[in-house]
Amino acid sequence: MAVLPILVAPHPVLKQKAKPVAAVDARVAKLMDDMVETMYAAKGIGLAAPQIGRSERVIVVDVHEKGETPNPIRLANPEIVWSSEEKGICEEGCLSVPEQYAEVTRPLSVRVRYLDEKNEPREIEADGMLATCLQHEIDHLNGVLFVDYLSLLKRNMILRKVQKQQKASA
Ligand code: NI
């Protein structure tokens, strides 16, 4: 496994629509493992392949609480097949928009169909933090960042702060 560098917004790969994987073979399974390791190293709760420069429909999430056993979920070609009419507001952040947070409104519950690390088709029904995280990561596969839900003013303010930070740490 390997920890990979994470792209920071604005980066063109983050705005692309990612391509489905043909199947979860050894190559994709390795990508999933690398993404899990990269997510843990960055202390994130989710990561999408475009964030490490791979425009493929692969995400990993793990929303376990401190003190609980890690519970990574690896998903290829994830698709939201149902979402609740009821919505909730959650404060979101993103490893590609470091140290910036904002409230985003999304459906409270979703059902997601995907291929697991053994290429088995699966469905997961999620609510709360896991539902938010899955929707946020699937957005990445469509070139959407959480800041895209904010007003233009707020989005530009956040992206400017990120650029300034990046320059300061370069
Ligand atoms: Ni993100």
PDB file of C-alpha atoms and ligand atoms in Angstrom:
ATOM      1  CA  MET A   1       0.000   0.000   0.000  1.00  0.00           C
ATOM      2  CA  ALA A   2       1.092   3.548  -0.575  1.00  0.00           C
ATOM      3  CA  VAL A   3       0.183   7.019   0.639  1.00  0.00           C
ATOM      4  CA  LEU A   4      -0.435   9.209  -2.403  1.00  0.00           C
ATOM      5  CA  PRO A   5      -0.375  12.998  -2.750  1.00  0.00           C
ATOM      6  CA  ILE A   6      -3.825  14.644  -2.670  1.00  0.00           C
ATOM      7  CA  LEU A   7      -4.736  17.269  -5.280  1.00  0.00           C
ATOM      8  CA  VAL A   8      -5.911  20.636  -4.012  1.00  0.00           C
ATOM      9  CA  ALA A   9      -8.591  22.817  -5.653  1.00  0.00           C
ATOM     10  CA  PRO A  10      -8.620  24.325  -8.201  1.00  0.00           C
ATOM     11  CA  HIS A  11      -7.142  21.399 -10.151  1.00  0.00           C
ATOM     12  CA  PRO A  12      -8.575  20.374 -13.551  1.00  0.00           C
ATOM     13  CA  VAL A  13      -8.837  16.651 -12.613  1.00  0.00           C
ATOM     14  CA  LEU A  14     -11.136  17.590  -9.708  1.00  0.00           C
ATOM     15  CA  LYS A  15     -13.589  19.130 -12.203  1.00  0.00           C
ATOM     16  CA  GLN A  16     -13.688  16.137 -14.584  1.00  0.00           C
ATOM     17  CA  LYS A  17     -16.397  13.503 -14.761  1.00  0.00           C
ATOM     18  CA  ALA A  18     -14.612  10.267 -13.819  1.00  0.00           C
ATOM     19  CA  LYS A  19     -14.876   7.089 -15.937  1.00  0.00           C
ATOM     20  CA  PRO A  20     -16.466   3.871 -14.612  1.00  0.00           C
ATOM     21  CA  VAL A  21     -14.127   0.933 -13.990  1.00  0.00           C
ATOM     22  CA  ALA A  22     -14.773  -2.113 -16.213  1.00  0.00           C
ATOM     23  CA  ALA A  23     -14.421  -4.421 -13.210  1.00  0.00           C
ATOM     24  CA  VAL A  24     -12.732  -4.473  -9.826  1.00  0.00           C
ATOM     25  CA  ASP A  25      -9.594  -6.427 -10.728  1.00  0.00           C
ATOM     26  CA  ALA A  26      -6.270  -6.560  -8.910  1.00  0.00           C
ATOM     27  CA  ARG A  27      -5.316  -3.111 -10.226  1.00  0.00           C
ATOM     28  CA  VAL A  28      -8.509  -1.455  -8.929  1.00  0.00           C
ATOM     29  CA  ALA A  29      -8.311  -3.361  -5.619  1.00  0.00           C
ATOM     30  CA  LYS A  30      -4.777  -1.993  -5.157  1.00  0.00           C
ATOM     31  CA  LEU A  31      -6.015   1.520  -5.985  1.00  0.00           C
ATOM     32  CA  MET A  32      -8.690   1.081  -3.272  1.00  0.00           C
ATOM     33  CA  ASP A  33      -6.081  -0.048  -0.731  1.00  0.00           C
ATOM     34  CA  ASP A  34      -3.825   2.901  -1.554  1.00  0.00           C
ATOM     35  CA  MET A  35      -6.785   5.248  -1.210  1.00  0.00           C
ATOM     36  CA  VAL A  36      -7.701   3.838   2.220  1.00  0.00           C
ATOM     37  CA  GLU A  37      -4.113   4.308   3.399  1.00  0.00           C
ATOM     38  CA  THR A  38      -4.000   7.832   1.939  1.00  0.00           C
ATOM     39  CA  MET A  39      -7.341   8.709   3.602  1.00  0.00           C
ATOM     40  CA  TYR A  40      -6.124   7.515   7.019  1.00  0.00           C
ATOM     41  CA  ALA A  41      -2.784   9.317   6.650  1.00  0.00           C
ATOM     42  CA  ALA A  42      -4.673  12.551   5.880  1.00  0.00           C
ATOM     43  CA  LYS A  43      -7.158  11.911   8.733  1.00  0.00           C
ATOM     44  CA  GLY A  44     -10.076  12.054   6.314  1.00  0.00           C
ATOM     45  CA  ILE A  45     -13.369  10.152   6.411  1.00  0.00           C
ATOM     46  CA  GLY A  46     -13.632   9.743   2.647  1.00  0.00           C
ATOM     47  CA  LEU A  47     -11.563   9.961  -0.515  1.00  0.00           C
ATOM     48  CA  ALA A  48     -12.387   9.814  -4.221  1.00  0.00           C
ATOM     49  CA  ALA A  49      -9.944   8.640  -6.900  1.00  0.00           C
ATOM     50  CA  PRO A  50      -9.910  12.021  -8.731  1.00  0.00           C
ATOM     51  CA  GLN A  51      -8.426  13.528  -5.554  1.00  0.00           C
ATOM     52  CA  ILE A  52      -5.285  11.496  -6.148  1.00  0.00           C
ATOM     53  CA  GLY A  53      -5.298  12.339  -9.850  1.00  0.00           C
ATOM     54  CA  ARG A  54      -7.104   9.208 -11.086  1.00  0.00           C
ATOM     55  CA  SER A  55     -10.242  10.013 -13.033  1.00  0.00           C
ATOM     56  CA  GLU A  56     -11.983   6.708 -12.197  1.00  0.00           C
ATOM     57  CA  ARG A  57     -15.242   6.011 -10.367  1.00  0.00           C
ATOM     58  CA  VAL A  58     -13.748   4.670  -7.140  1.00  0.00           C
ATOM     59  CA  ILE A  59     -14.293   5.999  -3.604  1.00  0.00           C
ATOM     60  CA  VAL A  60     -13.449   4.909  -0.073  1.00  0.00           C
ATOM     61  CA  VAL A  61     -15.144   6.000   3.153  1.00  0.00           C
ATOM     62  CA  ASP A  62     -14.740   5.301   6.848  1.00  0.00           C
ATOM     63  CA  VAL A  63     -16.823   7.225   9.373  1.00  0.00           C
ATOM     64  CA  HIS A  64     -15.932   5.174  12.478  1.00  0.00           C
ATOM     65  CA  GLU A  65     -15.742   7.130  15.740  1.00  0.00           C
ATOM     66  CA  LYS A  66     -12.584   7.586  17.757  1.00  0.00           C
ATOM     67  CA  GLY A  67     -11.918   4.440  19.779  1.00  0.00           C
ATOM     68  CA  GLU A  68     -13.984   2.255  17.434  1.00  0.00           C
ATOM     69  CA  THR A  69     -12.486  -0.290  15.061  1.00  0.00           C
ATOM     70  CA  PRO A  70     -11.711   1.139  11.601  1.00  0.00           C
ATOM     71  CA  ASN A  71     -14.389   0.155   9.108  1.00  0.00           C
ATOM     72  CA  PRO A  72     -13.305   1.170   5.601  1.00  0.00           C
ATOM     73  CA  ILE A  73     -15.795   0.693   2.758  1.00  0.00           C
ATOM     74  CA  ARG A  74     -14.399   0.437  -0.780  1.00  0.00           C
ATOM     75  CA  LEU A  75     -16.795   1.309  -3.597  1.00  0.00           C
ATOM     76  CA  ALA A  76     -16.394   1.169  -7.380  1.00  0.00           C
ATOM     77  CA  ASN A  77     -18.968   2.684  -9.769  1.00  0.00           C
ATOM     78  CA  PRO A  78     -21.132   3.882  -6.838  1.00  0.00           C
ATOM     79  CA  GLU A  79     -24.586   5.024  -7.808  1.00  0.00           C
ATOM     80  CA  ILE A  80     -27.278   6.635  -5.647  1.00  0.00           C
ATOM     81  CA  VAL A  81     -30.385   4.562  -6.381  1.00  0.00           C
ATOM     82  CA  TRP A  82     -32.608   6.231  -3.769  1.00  0.00           C
ATOM     83  CA  SER A  83     -32.420   9.308  -1.600  1.00  0.00           C
ATOM     84  CA  SER A  84     -34.816  10.512   1.097  1.00  0.00           C
ATOM     85  CA  GLU A  85     -36.988  13.555   0.586  1.00  0.00           C
ATOM     86  CA  GLU A  86     -36.009  14.620   4.084  1.00  0.00           C
ATOM     87  CA  LYS A  87     -32.904  16.771   4.059  1.00  0.00           C
ATOM     88  CA  GLY A  88     -30.355  17.687   6.667  1.00  0.00           C
ATOM     89  CA  ILE A  89     -27.607  20.257   7.105  1.00  0.00           C
ATOM     90  CA  CYS A  90     -24.100  19.062   7.838  1.00  0.00           C
ATOM     91  CA  GLU A  91     -20.810  20.895   8.142  1.00  0.00           C
ATOM     92  CA  GLU A  92     -18.515  19.531   5.433  1.00  0.00           C
ATOM     93  CA  GLY A  93     -14.843  19.758   4.682  1.00  0.00           C
ATOM     94  CA  CYS A  94     -12.684  18.174   1.988  1.00  0.00           C
ATOM     95  CA  LEU A  95      -9.077  17.034   1.771  1.00  0.00           C
ATOM     96  CA  SER A  96      -8.884  18.897  -1.566  1.00  0.00           C
ATOM     97  CA  VAL A  97     -10.126  22.110   0.104  1.00  0.00           C
ATOM     98  CA  PRO A  98      -7.901  21.920   3.196  1.00  0.00           C
ATOM     99  CA  GLU A  99      -8.985  23.480   6.483  1.00  0.00           C
ATOM    100  CA  GLN A 100     -12.173  25.026   5.081  1.00  0.00           C
ATOM    101  CA  TYR A 101     -15.639  24.029   6.271  1.00  0.00           C
ATOM    102  CA  ALA A 102     -19.172  25.028   5.334  1.00  0.00           C
ATOM    103  CA  GLU A 103     -22.731  23.844   5.878  1.00  0.00           C
ATOM    104  CA  VAL A 104     -24.264  21.883   3.009  1.00  0.00           C
ATOM    105  CA  THR A 105     -27.884  20.681   2.721  1.00  0.00           C
ATOM    106  CA  ARG A 106     -28.369  17.149   1.368  1.00  0.00           C
ATOM    107  CA  PRO A 107     -30.823  14.225   1.621  1.00  0.00           C
ATOM    108  CA  LEU A 108     -30.576  12.636   5.094  1.00  0.00           C
ATOM    109  CA  SER A 109     -30.565   9.036   3.820  1.00  0.00           C
ATOM    110  CA  VAL A 110     -29.417   7.361   0.622  1.00  0.00           C
ATOM    111  CA  ARG A 111     -29.155   3.908  -0.865  1.00  0.00           C
ATOM    112  CA  VAL A 112     -26.012   3.331  -2.937  1.00  0.00           C
ATOM    113  CA  ARG A 113     -25.334   0.483  -5.364  1.00  0.00           C
ATOM    114  CA  TYR A 114     -21.677  -0.353  -6.051  1.00  0.00           C
ATOM    115  CA  LEU A 115     -19.072  -3.031  -6.690  1.00  0.00           C
ATOM    116  CA  ASP A 116     -16.989  -4.011  -3.673  1.00  0.00           C
ATOM    117  CA  GLU A 117     -13.276  -4.847  -3.586  1.00  0.00           C
ATOM    118  CA  LYS A 118     -14.072  -8.402  -4.776  1.00  0.00           C
ATOM    119  CA  ASN A 119     -16.146  -7.120  -7.725  1.00  0.00           C
ATOM    120  CA  GLU A 120     -19.362  -8.229  -5.973  1.00  0.00           C
ATOM    121  CA  PRO A 121     -22.419  -6.021  -6.530  1.00  0.00           C
ATOM    122  CA  ARG A 122     -23.684  -4.594  -3.258  1.00  0.00           C
ATOM    123  CA  GLU A 123     -26.093  -2.044  -1.856  1.00  0.00           C
ATOM    124  CA  ILE A 124     -25.705   0.008   1.258  1.00  0.00           C
ATOM    125  CA  GLU A 125     -28.365   2.094   2.963  1.00  0.00           C
ATOM    126  CA  ALA A 126     -26.901   4.960   4.927  1.00  0.00           C
ATOM    127  CA  ASP A 127     -28.007   7.889   6.997  1.00  0.00           C
ATOM    128  CA  GLY A 128     -26.313  10.531   9.121  1.00  0.00           C
ATOM    129  CA  MET A 129     -22.612  11.098   8.614  1.00  0.00           C
ATOM    130  CA  LEU A 130     -22.179   8.079   6.314  1.00  0.00           C
ATOM    131  CA  ALA A 131     -24.934   9.321   3.980  1.00  0.00           C
ATOM    132  CA  THR A 132     -23.338  12.771   3.802  1.00  0.00           C
ATOM    133  CA  CYS A 133     -19.903  11.296   3.212  1.00  0.00           C
ATOM    134  CA  LEU A 134     -21.099   8.966   0.414  1.00  0.00           C
ATOM    135  CA  GLN A 135     -22.867  11.833  -1.370  1.00  0.00           C
ATOM    136  CA  HIS A 136     -19.824  14.090  -1.000  1.00  0.00           C
ATOM    137  CA  GLU A 137     -17.477  11.431  -2.451  1.00  0.00           C
ATOM    138  CA  ILE A 138     -19.839  10.499  -5.301  1.00  0.00           C
ATOM    139  CA  ASP A 139     -20.019  14.221  -6.147  1.00  0.00           C
ATOM    140  CA  HIS A 140     -16.227  14.137  -6.632  1.00  0.00           C
ATOM    141  CA  LEU A 141     -16.741  11.552  -9.408  1.00  0.00           C
ATOM    142  CA  ASN A 142     -18.933  14.083 -11.189  1.00  0.00           C
ATOM    143  CA  GLY A 143     -16.482  16.943 -10.805  1.00  0.00           C
ATOM    144  CA  VAL A 144     -18.465  18.536  -7.971  1.00  0.00           C
ATOM    145  CA  LEU A 145     -16.929  19.886  -4.756  1.00  0.00           C
ATOM    146  CA  PHE A 146     -18.868  20.840  -1.609  1.00  0.00           C
ATOM    147  CA  VAL A 147     -18.034  24.499  -2.260  1.00  0.00           C
ATOM    148  CA  ASP A 148     -20.115  24.271  -5.458  1.00  0.00           C
ATOM    149  CA  TYR A 149     -23.229  24.223  -3.213  1.00  0.00           C
ATOM    150  CA  LEU A 150     -22.314  27.609  -1.709  1.00  0.00           C
ATOM    151  CA  SER A 151     -22.927  31.095  -3.033  1.00  0.00           C
ATOM    152  CA  LEU A 152     -20.386  32.304  -5.604  1.00  0.00           C
ATOM    153  CA  LEU A 153     -19.154  34.844  -3.070  1.00  0.00           C
ATOM    154  CA  LYS A 154     -18.565  32.248  -0.350  1.00  0.00           C
ATOM    155  CA  ARG A 155     -17.043  29.752  -2.798  1.00  0.00           C
ATOM    156  CA  ASN A 156     -14.550  32.280  -4.140  1.00  0.00           C
ATOM    157  CA  MET A 157     -13.639  33.368  -0.621  1.00  0.00           C
ATOM    158  CA  ILE A 158     -12.860  29.769   0.376  1.00  0.00           C
ATOM    159  CA  LEU A 159     -10.904  29.010  -2.814  1.00  0.00           C
ATOM    160  CA  ARG A 160      -8.849  32.184  -2.381  1.00  0.00           C
ATOM    161  CA  LYS A 161      -7.981  31.187   1.198  1.00  0.00           C
ATOM    162  CA  VAL A 162      -6.901  27.751  -0.021  1.00  0.00           C
ATOM    163  CA  GLN A 163      -4.678  29.257  -2.718  1.00  0.00           C
ATOM    164  CA  LYS A 164      -3.101  31.612  -0.217  1.00  0.00           C
ATOM    165  CA  GLN A 165      -2.380  28.711   2.170  1.00  0.00           C
ATOM    166  CA  GLN A 166      -0.895  26.660  -0.656  1.00  0.00           C
ATOM    167  CA  LYS A 167       1.436  29.498  -1.643  1.00  0.00           C
ATOM    168  CA  ALA A 168       2.457  30.029   1.979  1.00  0.00           C
ATOM    169  CA  SER A 169       3.318  26.351   2.443  1.00  0.00           C
ATOM    170  CA  ALA A 170       5.017  25.895  -0.970  1.00  0.00           C
TER     171      ALA A 170
HETATM  172 NI    NI B   1     -13.933  15.876  -0.692  1.00  0.00          NI
END
